[in-house]
Coordinates of C-alpha atoms in Angstrom, one line a residue:
Chain A
M4 CA -90.3 180.2 167.6
N5 CA -87.3 179.6 169.8
R6 CA -88.3 179.4 173.5
I7 CA -86.0 182.2 174.4
N8 CA -87.7 184.7 172.0
Q9 CA -91.1 183.5 173.2
K10 CA -90.1 184.1 176.8
L11 CA -88.7 187.6 176.0
Q12 CA -92.1 188.5 174.5
E13 CA -93.9 187.8 177.8
D14 CA -95.0 190.9 179.7
K15 CA -92.8 190.3 182.7
K16 CA -89.3 190.8 184.1
I17 CA -87.3 187.6 183.6
L18 CA -85.4 185.9 186.5
S19 CA -82.8 183.6 185.2
I20 CA -80.5 181.3 187.2
Y21 CA -77.0 180.0 186.4
F22 CA -75.5 176.9 188.0
S23 CA -72.6 174.6 187.2
A24 CA -73.7 171.3 185.9
G25 CA -72.5 168.4 188.0
Y26 CA -72.4 170.5 191.2
P27 CA -72.8 169.8 194.1
N28 CA -73.1 166.2 192.9
L29 CA -72.7 164.8 189.5
N30 CA -76.3 163.7 189.0
D31 CA -78.0 166.8 190.5
T32 CA -78.3 168.6 187.2
V33 CA -81.8 167.5 186.1
Q34 CA -83.3 167.8 189.6
I35 CA -82.0 171.4 190.0
I36 CA -83.5 172.4 186.6
Q37 CA -86.9 170.9 187.4
D38 CA -87.0 172.5 190.9
L39 CA -86.0 175.9 189.4
E40 CA -88.9 175.7 186.9
K41 CA -91.3 174.5 189.6
N42 CA -90.4 177.6 191.6
G43 CA -91.1 180.0 188.8
I44 CA -87.7 180.7 187.4
D45 CA -88.1 181.9 183.8
M46 CA -84.8 180.7 182.2
I47 CA -81.8 178.6 183.1
E48 CA -78.1 178.8 182.2
I49 CA -76.5 175.4 182.6
G50 CA -72.8 175.8 183.2
L51 CA -70.6 173.4 181.3
P52 CA -67.6 173.2 183.6
F53 CA -64.1 174.2 182.4
S54 CA -60.7 173.8 184.0
D55 CA -59.7 177.5 183.4
P56 CA -62.8 179.8 183.6
L57 CA -61.1 183.2 182.9
A58 CA -64.2 185.3 183.5
D59 CA -65.4 183.7 186.7
G60 CA -64.7 184.6 190.3
P61 CA -63.9 182.2 193.1
T62 CA -67.5 180.8 193.7
I63 CA -68.1 179.7 190.2
Q64 CA -64.5 178.5 189.7
A65 CA -64.8 176.3 192.8
S66 CA -68.1 174.8 191.7
S67 CA -66.7 174.2 188.2
T68 CA -63.6 172.5 189.7
Q69 CA -65.8 170.4 191.9
A70 CA -68.1 169.4 189.0
L71 CA -65.0 168.2 187.0
H72 CA -63.8 166.4 190.0
N73 CA -67.2 164.7 190.2
G74 CA -66.6 163.4 186.7
M75 CA -68.7 165.8 184.6
T76 CA -67.9 165.8 180.9
T77 CA -69.7 167.3 177.8
Q78 CA -71.0 163.8 176.9
I79 CA -72.3 163.1 180.4
L80 CA -74.1 166.5 180.5
F81 CA -75.8 165.7 177.2
D82 CA -76.8 162.2 178.5
Q83 CA -78.3 163.8 181.6
L84 CA -80.3 166.3 179.5
E85 CA -81.4 163.7 176.9
N86 CA -85.0 163.6 178.1
I87 CA -85.2 167.0 179.8
R88 CA -87.9 168.3 177.4
E89 CA -90.3 165.7 178.8
S90 CA -90.5 167.6 182.0
V91 CA -89.2 171.1 181.5
K92 CA -90.8 173.9 179.3
I93 CA -88.7 177.0 180.1
P94 CA -85.8 178.1 177.9
L95 CA -82.5 176.3 178.6
I96 CA -79.1 177.8 177.7
I97 CA -75.7 176.1 178.0
M98 CA -73.0 178.5 179.2
G99 CA -69.5 177.3 178.7
Y100 CA -66.0 178.3 177.5
F101 CA -65.1 177.8 173.9
N102 CA -62.4 175.1 174.2
P103 CA -64.6 172.1 175.3
I104 CA -67.1 173.1 172.6
L105 CA -64.3 173.3 170.0
Q106 CA -63.1 169.8 171.0
Y107 CA -66.7 168.4 170.8
G108 CA -67.0 170.0 167.4
V109 CA -69.0 173.2 167.0
E110 CA -71.4 171.8 164.5
E111 CA -71.9 168.5 166.4
F112 CA -72.4 170.5 169.6
C113 CA -75.1 172.7 168.0
K114 CA -76.8 169.6 166.5
K115 CA -76.8 167.8 169.8
C116 CA -78.3 170.9 171.6
A117 CA -81.0 171.1 169.0
A118 CA -81.9 167.4 169.3
I119 CA -82.2 167.8 173.1
G120 CA -84.0 171.1 173.1
I121 CA -81.3 173.4 174.3
D122 CA -82.3 176.9 173.0
G123 CA -79.2 178.9 173.2
L124 CA -75.5 179.2 174.1
I125 CA -73.4 181.7 175.9
I126 CA -69.7 181.3 175.2
P127 CA -67.8 184.2 176.9
D128 CA -64.5 183.7 175.1
L129 CA -65.9 183.3 171.6
P130 CA -65.6 186.8 170.2
V131 CA -68.5 188.3 168.2
D132 CA -66.4 188.8 165.1
V133 CA -65.1 185.2 165.0
Y134 CA -68.7 184.0 165.6
A135 CA -70.0 186.2 162.8
E136 CA -67.4 185.1 160.3
Q137 CA -67.1 181.4 161.1
Y138 CA -70.0 180.0 163.2
K139 CA -73.2 182.1 162.7
E140 CA -74.5 179.9 159.8
T141 CA -74.0 176.7 161.8
F142 CA -75.8 178.1 164.8
E143 CA -78.7 179.3 162.7
K144 CA -78.9 176.1 160.8
Y145 CA -79.7 174.3 164.1
G146 CA -81.8 177.2 165.5
I147 CA -79.4 177.8 168.4
I148 CA -79.4 181.4 169.7
N149 CA -76.0 182.8 170.6
V150 CA -75.9 185.3 173.4
F151 CA -73.1 188.0 173.6
L152 CA -71.8 190.0 176.5
I153 CA -71.4 193.8 176.7
T154 CA -69.8 195.7 179.6
P155 CA -69.7 199.3 180.8
Q156 CA -66.5 199.7 178.7
T157 CA -68.0 198.5 175.4
S158 CA -68.3 201.3 172.9
D159 CA -71.7 202.3 171.4
E160 CA -70.4 201.3 168.0
R161 CA -69.5 197.8 169.2
I162 CA -72.8 197.5 171.1
E163 CA -74.7 198.2 167.9
F164 CA -72.6 195.6 166.0
I165 CA -73.3 193.0 168.7
D166 CA -77.0 194.0 168.6
S167 CA -77.1 193.4 164.9
V168 CA -75.5 189.9 165.2
S169 CA -77.7 188.9 168.2
N170 CA -81.0 187.1 167.7
G171 CA -82.0 186.5 171.3
F172 CA -80.9 188.9 174.1
I173 CA -77.8 190.8 175.0
Y174 CA -76.1 189.8 178.3
M175 CA -75.2 193.0 180.1
V176 CA -72.3 192.6 182.5
S177 CA -73.1 195.0 185.3
S178 CA -69.7 196.3 186.0
A179 CA -66.0 195.7 185.2
S180 CA -65.5 192.5 187.1
V181 CA -65.5 188.8 187.1
T182 CA -68.6 186.9 188.4
G183 CA -69.6 187.1 192.0
S184 CA -67.5 190.1 193.0
Q185 CA -70.0 192.9 193.4
S186 CA -72.1 193.8 196.4
G187 CA -74.9 196.2 195.4
F188 CA -75.2 198.7 192.6
G189 CA -74.5 202.4 192.9
N190 CA -75.0 205.4 190.6
T191 CA -72.3 204.3 188.2
E192 CA -74.1 201.0 187.4
E193 CA -77.5 202.7 187.3
S194 CA -76.4 205.3 184.8
Y195 CA -74.9 202.6 182.7
F196 CA -78.1 200.5 182.8
E197 CA -80.0 203.7 181.8
R198 CA -77.6 204.6 179.0
I199 CA -78.1 201.1 177.4
A200 CA -81.8 201.2 177.9
N201 CA -81.9 204.5 176.0
M202 CA -80.0 203.1 173.0
N203 CA -83.3 201.4 171.9
L204 CA -81.5 198.2 170.7
K205 CA -83.5 195.6 168.9
S206 CA -82.4 192.9 171.3
P207 CA -83.7 193.0 174.9
Q208 CA -81.1 193.2 177.6
V209 CA -80.6 190.8 180.5
I210 CA -78.2 191.9 183.3
G211 CA -75.8 189.6 185.0
F212 CA -72.8 189.7 187.3
G213 CA -73.5 191.2 190.7
I214 CA -77.2 190.2 191.0
S215 CA -77.5 188.5 194.4
N216 CA -80.8 189.5 196.1
K217 CA -84.2 191.2 195.7
E218 CA -82.6 194.6 195.8
T219 CA -80.1 194.1 193.0
F220 CA -82.7 192.2 191.0
N221 CA -85.1 195.1 191.2
Q222 CA -82.4 197.7 190.4
A223 CA -81.4 195.7 187.3
T224 CA -84.9 195.0 186.0
K225 CA -85.9 198.7 186.4
F226 CA -84.0 199.2 183.2
A227 CA -83.5 195.8 181.7
K228 CA -85.8 192.9 180.6
G229 CA -84.4 190.6 183.1
A230 CA -81.5 189.6 185.3
I231 CA -79.3 186.5 185.9
I232 CA -78.2 185.2 189.2
G233 CA -75.2 182.8 189.3
S234 CA -72.7 183.0 192.2
A235 CA -75.4 183.8 194.9
F236 CA -77.4 180.7 193.8
I237 CA -74.2 178.5 193.9
K238 CA -73.4 179.8 197.3
H239 CA -76.9 178.8 198.4
L240 CA -76.5 175.3 197.0
S241 CA -73.2 175.0 198.8
E242 CA -74.6 176.1 202.1
K243 CA -78.2 174.8 202.1
G244 CA -77.9 171.9 199.6
T245 CA -80.3 171.2 196.7
G246 CA -83.4 170.8 198.9
N247 CA -84.0 174.5 199.6
I248 CA -84.4 176.1 196.1
A249 CA -87.9 177.4 196.9
E250 CA -86.5 179.4 199.8
F251 CA -83.8 181.0 197.5
V252 CA -86.3 182.0 194.8
K253 CA -88.8 183.4 197.3
A254 CA -86.2 185.8 198.7
I255 CA -85.7 187.3 195.2
R256 CA -89.3 187.8 194.2
Chain B
M21 CA -45.6 181.1 153.3
S22 CA -45.3 183.8 156.0
F23 CA -44.2 182.9 159.4
H24 CA -45.1 186.3 160.8
V25 CA -48.4 187.4 162.2
N26 CA -51.1 188.5 159.7
E27 CA -53.3 191.6 160.0
K28 CA -55.9 189.6 161.9
G29 CA -53.5 188.3 164.5
Y30 CA -53.0 184.8 163.1
Y31 CA -50.0 182.7 162.3
G32 CA -51.5 180.3 159.8
E33 CA -54.5 178.9 161.7
F34 CA -53.1 179.8 165.1
G35 CA -53.4 182.9 167.2
G36 CA -56.3 185.4 167.3
A37 CA -57.9 186.9 170.4
Y38 CA -60.3 184.5 172.0
I39 CA -61.1 186.8 175.0
P40 CA -64.2 187.6 177.0
E41 CA -65.8 190.9 176.1
M42 CA -64.7 192.4 179.4
L43 CA -61.1 192.3 178.1
Y44 CA -61.9 193.6 174.6
P45 CA -61.3 197.3 175.3
N46 CA -57.9 196.7 176.9
V47 CA -56.6 194.3 174.2
E48 CA -58.1 196.5 171.4
E49 CA -56.4 199.6 172.8
L50 CA -53.1 197.7 172.7
R51 CA -53.7 196.3 169.3
Q52 CA -54.4 199.7 167.8
N53 CA -51.4 201.3 169.4
Y54 CA -48.5 198.9 169.8
L55 CA -47.0 199.2 166.3
K56 CA -47.4 203.0 166.2
I57 CA -45.9 203.5 169.7
T58 CA -43.0 201.1 169.2
A59 CA -42.1 202.5 165.8
D60 CA -41.8 206.0 167.2
P61 CA -38.1 207.1 167.1
S62 CA -38.3 208.4 170.7
F63 CA -39.5 205.0 171.9
Q64 CA -36.8 203.2 169.9
A65 CA -34.1 205.5 171.4
E66 CA -35.3 204.9 174.9
F67 CA -35.6 201.2 174.4
D68 CA -32.2 200.8 172.8
A69 CA -30.5 203.0 175.5
L70 CA -32.0 200.9 178.3
L71 CA -31.0 197.6 176.6
K72 CA -27.5 198.9 176.2
D73 CA -26.8 200.6 179.6
Y74 CA -29.2 198.8 181.9
V75 CA -29.6 195.3 180.5
G76 CA -26.0 195.1 179.2
R77 CA -26.7 194.5 175.5
P78 CA -25.4 193.4 173.1
T79 CA -24.9 190.1 174.9
P80 CA -21.8 188.3 173.6
L81 CA -22.0 185.6 170.9
Y82 CA -19.4 183.3 172.3
F83 CA -17.5 180.6 170.3
A84 CA -17.5 177.5 172.6
E85 CA -14.2 176.0 171.6
R86 CA -14.1 173.0 173.9
L87 CA -17.7 172.1 173.3
S88 CA -17.2 172.5 169.5
K89 CA -14.2 170.1 169.6
K90 CA -16.2 167.5 171.5
Y91 CA -19.1 167.5 169.1
N92 CA -16.9 168.2 166.0
T93 CA -18.9 171.2 164.8
K94 CA -18.8 175.0 165.3
I95 CA -20.9 175.9 168.3
Y96 CA -21.7 179.5 169.3
L97 CA -23.6 180.5 172.4
K98 CA -25.8 183.5 172.5
R99 CA -25.2 184.7 176.0
E100 CA -28.7 185.9 177.2
D101 CA -27.6 184.6 180.6
L102 CA -25.5 187.7 181.0
C103 CA -28.5 190.0 180.8
H104 CA -29.4 192.0 183.9
T105 CA -31.7 189.7 186.1
G106 CA -30.1 186.6 184.6
A107 CA -32.2 185.8 181.5
H108 CA -33.7 187.1 178.3
K109 CA -37.0 188.0 180.0
V110 CA -36.0 191.6 180.7
N111 CA -35.8 192.4 177.0
N112 CA -39.6 192.1 176.9
T113 CA -40.4 193.8 180.2
I114 CA -38.3 196.8 179.3
G115 CA -40.3 197.1 176.0
Q116 CA -43.7 196.6 177.6
I117 CA -43.1 199.0 180.5
L118 CA -42.2 201.8 178.1
L119 CA -45.3 201.0 176.2
A120 CA -47.4 201.0 179.4
K121 CA -46.1 204.4 180.3
R122 CA -47.0 205.8 176.9
L123 CA -50.5 204.4 177.3
G124 CA -50.7 206.3 180.6
K125 CA -51.1 203.2 182.8
N126 CA -49.8 203.4 186.4
R127 CA -50.5 199.9 187.7
I128 CA -48.6 196.9 186.4
I129 CA -49.6 193.3 186.7
A130 CA -47.8 190.1 185.6
E131 CA -47.9 186.3 186.0
T132 CA -44.9 184.2 186.8
G133 CA -44.1 180.5 187.0
A134 CA -40.5 180.1 188.2
G135 CA -40.3 183.8 189.0
Q136 CA -38.0 184.9 186.3
H137 CA -40.6 187.0 184.5
G138 CA -41.9 188.2 187.8
V139 CA -38.4 189.4 188.8
A140 CA -37.9 191.0 185.3
T141 CA -41.2 192.8 185.7
A142 CA -40.6 193.9 189.3
T143 CA -37.2 195.2 188.1
V144 CA -38.6 197.5 185.4
C145 CA -41.4 198.7 187.7
A146 CA -38.8 199.7 190.3
L147 CA -36.8 201.4 187.5
M148 CA -39.9 203.4 186.4
G149 CA -41.5 203.9 189.8
L150 CA -44.7 202.1 189.0
Q151 CA -46.9 199.9 191.2
C152 CA -46.3 196.2 190.5
I153 CA -48.4 193.1 191.4
V154 CA -47.2 189.7 190.4
Y155 CA -49.5 186.6 190.4
M156 CA -47.7 183.4 191.2
G157 CA -49.1 179.9 191.9
E158 CA -49.2 179.0 195.5
I159 CA -47.1 175.9 194.8
D160 CA -44.5 177.9 192.9
I161 CA -44.2 180.4 195.7
K162 CA -43.1 177.6 197.9
R163 CA -40.8 176.1 195.3
Q164 CA -39.1 179.4 194.3
A165 CA -38.6 181.2 197.5
P166 CA -35.4 183.2 196.4
N167 CA -37.2 184.7 193.5
V168 CA -40.2 185.6 195.7
A169 CA -37.7 187.4 198.0
R170 CA -36.1 189.2 195.0
M171 CA -39.5 190.5 193.8
K172 CA -40.4 191.8 197.3
M173 CA -37.0 193.6 197.6
L174 CA -37.8 195.2 194.3
G175 CA -41.0 196.6 195.8
A176 CA -43.5 194.2 194.1
E177 CA -46.5 192.6 195.8
V178 CA -46.6 188.9 195.1
R179 CA -50.2 187.5 195.2
P180 CA -50.7 183.7 195.4
A181 CA -52.9 182.1 192.8
L182 CA -55.0 179.7 194.8
S183 CA -57.2 178.3 192.0
G184 CA -56.9 175.2 189.8
S185 CA -53.5 173.6 190.0
K186 CA -51.9 176.6 191.7
T187 CA -49.1 176.9 189.1
L188 CA -48.2 179.1 186.0
K189 CA -51.4 178.6 184.1
D190 CA -53.5 179.6 187.1
A191 CA -51.3 182.6 187.9
T192 CA -52.0 183.7 184.3
N193 CA -55.8 183.2 184.9
E194 CA -55.6 185.3 188.0
A195 CA -53.7 188.1 186.2
I196 CA -56.3 188.1 183.5
R197 CA -59.1 188.3 186.1
D198 CA -57.3 191.2 187.7
W199 CA -57.2 192.9 184.3
I200 CA -61.0 192.3 183.9
N201 CA -61.5 193.9 187.3
N202 CA -59.2 196.9 186.6
P203 CA -59.7 197.7 183.0
V204 CA -58.7 201.4 183.0
D205 CA -55.5 202.1 184.9
T206 CA -53.8 198.7 184.6
Y207 CA -51.4 197.2 182.1
Y208 CA -50.7 193.5 181.9
I209 CA -47.1 192.6 181.0
I210 CA -47.3 189.0 179.7
G211 CA -44.0 187.2 179.9
S212 CA -44.1 185.0 176.8
V213 CA -45.2 184.9 173.2
V214 CA -48.6 183.7 174.4
G215 CA -52.0 185.3 175.1
P216 CA -54.4 187.1 172.8
H217 CA -53.1 189.1 169.7
P218 CA -51.2 191.4 169.8
Y219 CA -49.2 189.9 172.7
P220 CA -47.4 187.1 170.8
D221 CA -46.3 189.4 168.1
M222 CA -45.4 192.3 170.4
V223 CA -43.3 190.0 172.7
A224 CA -41.6 188.4 169.7
R225 CA -40.7 191.9 168.4
F226 CA -39.1 192.9 171.7
Q227 CA -37.2 189.6 171.9
S228 CA -36.1 189.8 168.3
V229 CA -33.1 191.8 169.4
I230 CA -31.5 188.4 170.1
S231 CA -31.5 187.3 166.5
A232 CA -30.7 190.8 165.2
E233 CA -27.5 190.7 167.3
I234 CA -26.7 187.2 166.2
K235 CA -26.7 188.3 162.6
T236 CA -24.3 191.2 163.2
Q237 CA -22.0 189.2 165.5
L238 CA -21.8 186.2 163.2
L239 CA -21.0 188.5 160.2
E240 CA -18.0 189.8 162.2
K241 CA -16.8 186.4 163.3
E242 CA -17.6 184.2 160.3
G243 CA -18.2 186.6 157.5
R244 CA -21.8 185.5 157.1
E245 CA -25.0 186.5 158.8
N246 CA -26.8 183.2 158.9
P247 CA -25.9 180.1 160.9
D248 CA -26.8 176.6 159.6
H249 CA -28.8 175.8 162.7
V250 CA -30.3 177.9 165.4
I251 CA -31.5 176.1 168.6
A252 CA -33.6 177.3 171.5
C253 CA -35.8 175.8 174.2
V254 CA -39.6 176.4 174.1
G255 CA -42.0 176.6 177.0
G256 CA -44.3 179.4 176.0
G257 CA -41.5 180.3 173.6
S258 CA -40.2 183.8 174.1
N259 CA -36.5 183.2 174.0
A260 CA -37.0 181.0 170.9
A261 CA -39.2 183.5 169.2
G262 CA -36.4 186.1 169.7
A263 CA -33.6 183.7 168.6
F264 CA -35.6 182.6 165.5
Y265 CA -37.2 185.9 164.5
H266 CA -34.8 187.2 161.9
F267 CA -34.2 183.7 160.5
L268 CA -37.8 182.7 159.9
D269 CA -37.7 183.7 156.3
E270 CA -34.1 182.6 155.7
K271 CA -34.6 179.2 154.1
D272 CA -30.9 178.1 154.6
V273 CA -31.3 178.3 158.4
N274 CA -32.5 175.2 160.1
I275 CA -34.6 176.1 163.1
I276 CA -34.7 173.7 166.0
A277 CA -37.2 174.1 168.9
V278 CA -36.6 172.1 172.0
E279 CA -39.4 171.1 174.3
A280 CA -39.3 169.5 177.7
A281 CA -40.2 165.8 177.6
G282 CA -40.2 165.6 181.4
L283 CA -40.0 162.0 182.5
G284 CA -40.5 161.0 178.8
V285 CA -43.0 162.1 176.1
D286 CA -45.3 159.1 176.8
S287 CA -44.8 159.0 180.6
G288 CA -47.8 161.1 181.5
E289 CA -45.4 163.6 183.1
S290 CA -44.3 165.8 180.2
A291 CA -44.5 169.2 178.7
A292 CA -43.8 168.3 175.1
T293 CA -46.8 170.3 173.6
S294 CA -46.0 169.6 169.9
A295 CA -46.1 165.9 170.5
L296 CA -49.0 165.7 173.0
G297 CA -51.1 168.8 172.2
K298 CA -54.1 169.3 170.0
I299 CA -55.4 172.6 168.6
G300 CA -57.3 174.5 171.3
I301 CA -57.8 177.7 173.2
I302 CA -55.6 178.8 176.1
H303 CA -55.3 182.3 177.6
G304 CA -57.0 183.9 174.6
S305 CA -55.0 182.2 171.9
K306 CA -55.8 179.4 169.5
T307 CA -52.7 177.1 169.6
L308 CA -51.4 173.6 170.3
L309 CA -52.5 172.7 173.8
M310 CA -52.2 169.8 176.1
Q311 CA -55.8 168.8 177.1
T312 CA -58.1 166.0 177.8
P313 CA -60.3 164.6 175.0
D314 CA -63.1 166.7 176.6
G315 CA -61.1 170.0 176.2
Q316 CA -60.0 170.5 179.8
I317 CA -56.5 171.9 180.0
T318 CA -54.1 169.4 181.6
E319 CA -51.2 170.2 183.9
P320 CA -47.8 169.6 182.3
Y321 CA -44.6 168.5 184.0
S322 CA -40.9 169.3 183.6
I323 CA -38.1 169.6 186.1
S324 CA -37.7 173.1 184.6
A325 CA -40.3 175.5 185.9
G326 CA -39.9 177.7 182.9
L327 CA -40.9 175.0 180.4
D328 CA -44.0 173.5 182.1
Y329 CA -46.7 175.4 180.2
P330 CA -49.5 173.3 178.7
G331 CA -49.5 175.4 175.5
V332 CA -47.0 177.0 173.2
G333 CA -47.1 180.4 171.5
P334 CA -49.1 180.5 168.3
M335 CA -46.0 181.4 166.2
H336 CA -44.4 178.1 167.3
A337 CA -47.5 176.1 166.7
H338 CA -47.4 177.4 163.1
L339 CA -43.7 176.7 162.8
F340 CA -44.4 173.1 163.9
A341 CA -47.5 172.5 161.8
S342 CA -45.9 174.0 158.7
G343 CA -42.7 172.0 159.1
R344 CA -40.6 175.2 159.1
A345 CA -39.0 174.2 162.5
E346 CA -37.8 170.9 163.7
F347 CA -39.2 170.0 167.2
I348 CA -37.1 167.8 169.5
S349 CA -38.0 166.9 173.1
I350 CA -35.4 166.4 175.8
T351 CA -36.0 164.6 179.1
D352 CA -35.3 165.9 182.6
D353 CA -32.3 163.6 182.9
E354 CA -30.8 164.6 179.5
A355 CA -31.1 168.3 180.4
M356 CA -29.7 167.9 183.9
Q357 CA -26.7 165.9 182.6
F358 CA -26.0 168.6 180.0
G359 CA -26.3 171.3 182.6
L360 CA -23.4 169.7 184.4
Q361 CA -21.4 169.1 181.3
L362 CA -21.7 172.7 180.1
S363 CA -20.6 173.8 183.6
K364 CA -17.5 171.6 183.4
T365 CA -16.6 172.1 179.7
E366 CA -17.2 175.9 179.3
G367 CA -17.4 177.2 182.9
I368 CA -21.0 178.2 182.4
I369 CA -23.8 177.0 184.6
P370 CA -27.0 177.2 182.5
A371 CA -30.6 177.6 183.5
I372 CA -32.2 174.1 183.3
E373 CA -34.5 175.5 180.6
S374 CA -31.5 176.4 178.4
A375 CA -29.8 173.1 179.2
H376 CA -32.6 171.4 177.3
A377 CA -31.5 173.3 174.1
F378 CA -27.9 172.1 174.6
A379 CA -28.9 168.5 175.0
V380 CA -29.8 168.4 171.3
L381 CA -26.1 168.0 170.7
E382 CA -26.3 164.5 172.1
Q383 CA -29.3 163.6 169.8
K384 CA -28.3 165.2 166.6
K385 CA -25.1 165.2 164.6
F386 CA -23.9 168.4 163.0
G387 CA -21.2 168.7 160.3
P388 CA -17.7 169.8 161.1
D389 CA -18.0 173.0 159.1
E390 CA -21.6 173.8 160.1
I391 CA -22.3 176.7 162.4
V392 CA -24.7 176.0 165.2
V393 CA -26.0 178.9 167.4
I394 CA -27.6 177.8 170.7
N395 CA -29.5 180.4 172.7
L396 CA -28.3 180.3 176.3
S397 CA -31.5 182.0 177.5
G398 CA -30.7 182.1 181.2
R399 CA -28.1 181.4 183.9
G400 CA -28.4 178.6 186.4
D401 CA -28.2 180.4 189.8
K402 CA -31.9 180.2 190.2
D403 CA -31.7 176.4 189.7
L404 CA -29.0 175.6 192.2
N405 CA -31.3 173.9 194.6
T406 CA -32.6 171.6 191.8
Y407 CA -29.0 170.9 190.7
I408 CA -28.0 170.2 194.3
D409 CA -31.0 167.8 194.9
Y410 CA -30.4 166.0 191.5
F411 CA -26.7 165.5 191.7
K412 CA -26.5 165.3 195.5
L413 CA -23.9 168.0 195.4

């Protein structure tokens, strides 16, 4: 069974962390992954940097730009991750925009992920209908889980379609925003979380965008299986460096 | 073969809507409504009336006698430079603002490079009394101060795009992020035939008035609707889409798209997407795109701010790939020289973008009885500083 599905079956709320590969320094990728696992993180999204990240706010944009400036490429990331499964057991997901994956070749990319032990992909600008028509078979051939986003504006009908195409979890975007722009959840977000929880979807939901501390993590996981922290962790890396990951995780749970 | 968009939003293999889920409801609302709304007779009447009385259409199709004599062929200029605000851009912003109003939106956002689309958007927002926010790269804000001032006079807020290379593509990214953050009350007026479906088709339809008028005017002057050649410059490609639109299926019309070679196609400082681009995704559209082997979007260069876009609209990518259109690239120097020549020969100072289209006359020979229509997409007032610096005027 795919490590993502295994993790989702565990009787606990999942804390997942996103960071941009190659940030703050080109060769920090593996150390950050190992430290996150050591500190009890359940799942990691490794950001494949892109020059034009449309869905990201200033924090992730800046880390992505810095990573590219440091020399990160798709091939270098794969080289860095080559032996990652010798030391890391938790599910690993690559999150990246579609163009770099398209240039690498979608099938080649999936094949490489499978060989390394990457369990899933999140590609925000690959629409679910294009995936279902053109790429689903390829992903399944290599056992790669594809994760789709939903937002407060997504219709019930479309959520049900996304649920039917999903084979891992659904990434619930907490509010209408790019990454890193929220500070705390109010009634609007909570009622959206509750509405989705009550849809009884087959796929578990993990909430992202706007999770930055213990409070927002607890609010999100009251309704969902887990939550993803991105910008807040990258801010922590920028301010405190890569040596204080334990401190960051302890403050969340 | 069809050169128009299919029901899924593709031109051949190009186009589609490669957008994050956050944008899906906005783009889907537009997709479901744009044909219905624009086909409505009351929309048509309002659009036509504004084009006539506010923009000043139809723009003349002018027989350039001295230029024709020089190149020994029959050259007509489609005078989009005489549109209100100085370029064809306003044809599209009039159409989209009427659409936005019918969709009940009260906040308008736009991206701009040189500032022409920003000015055209600020103009129609003033006309309709709607809030207007224009995203513009920080570097472009410095380079295009007069257009920034025009937008402010028209009541628009100009927000600097501080990310990436701080130019047009980044301004577009910022406008898209704004739309993600404001999905309900906001309408995004894209300035070219780029972006996710239905934008390329919608903008091409609003600009198609250019070729519709060419047909009528040429019939009056020459007794035939179709020229032998139609020439236009392509950055994203909206003036070209408009000039080509009604000739796409007319096999006897040779279509020539002119890209900016910058310092030379192979100089590393160029915007000739058809020569340098590979298929990829930019701003929600699958199209030809200048990028690194790793799929990072690269920064193009041209002396003309309106042509330095790293992609090209999906319609043009298809015209190139299918061989329907001939693509020619023109360097900074060739365009600048022709800008001066057109000024002295016909008394018309062209936008540097449009000067690229004219410079084809130096590269390609046309027959003495052939009719060549060149789209003069904008006037050169905005480029005076560039002309002054280049020619030490």
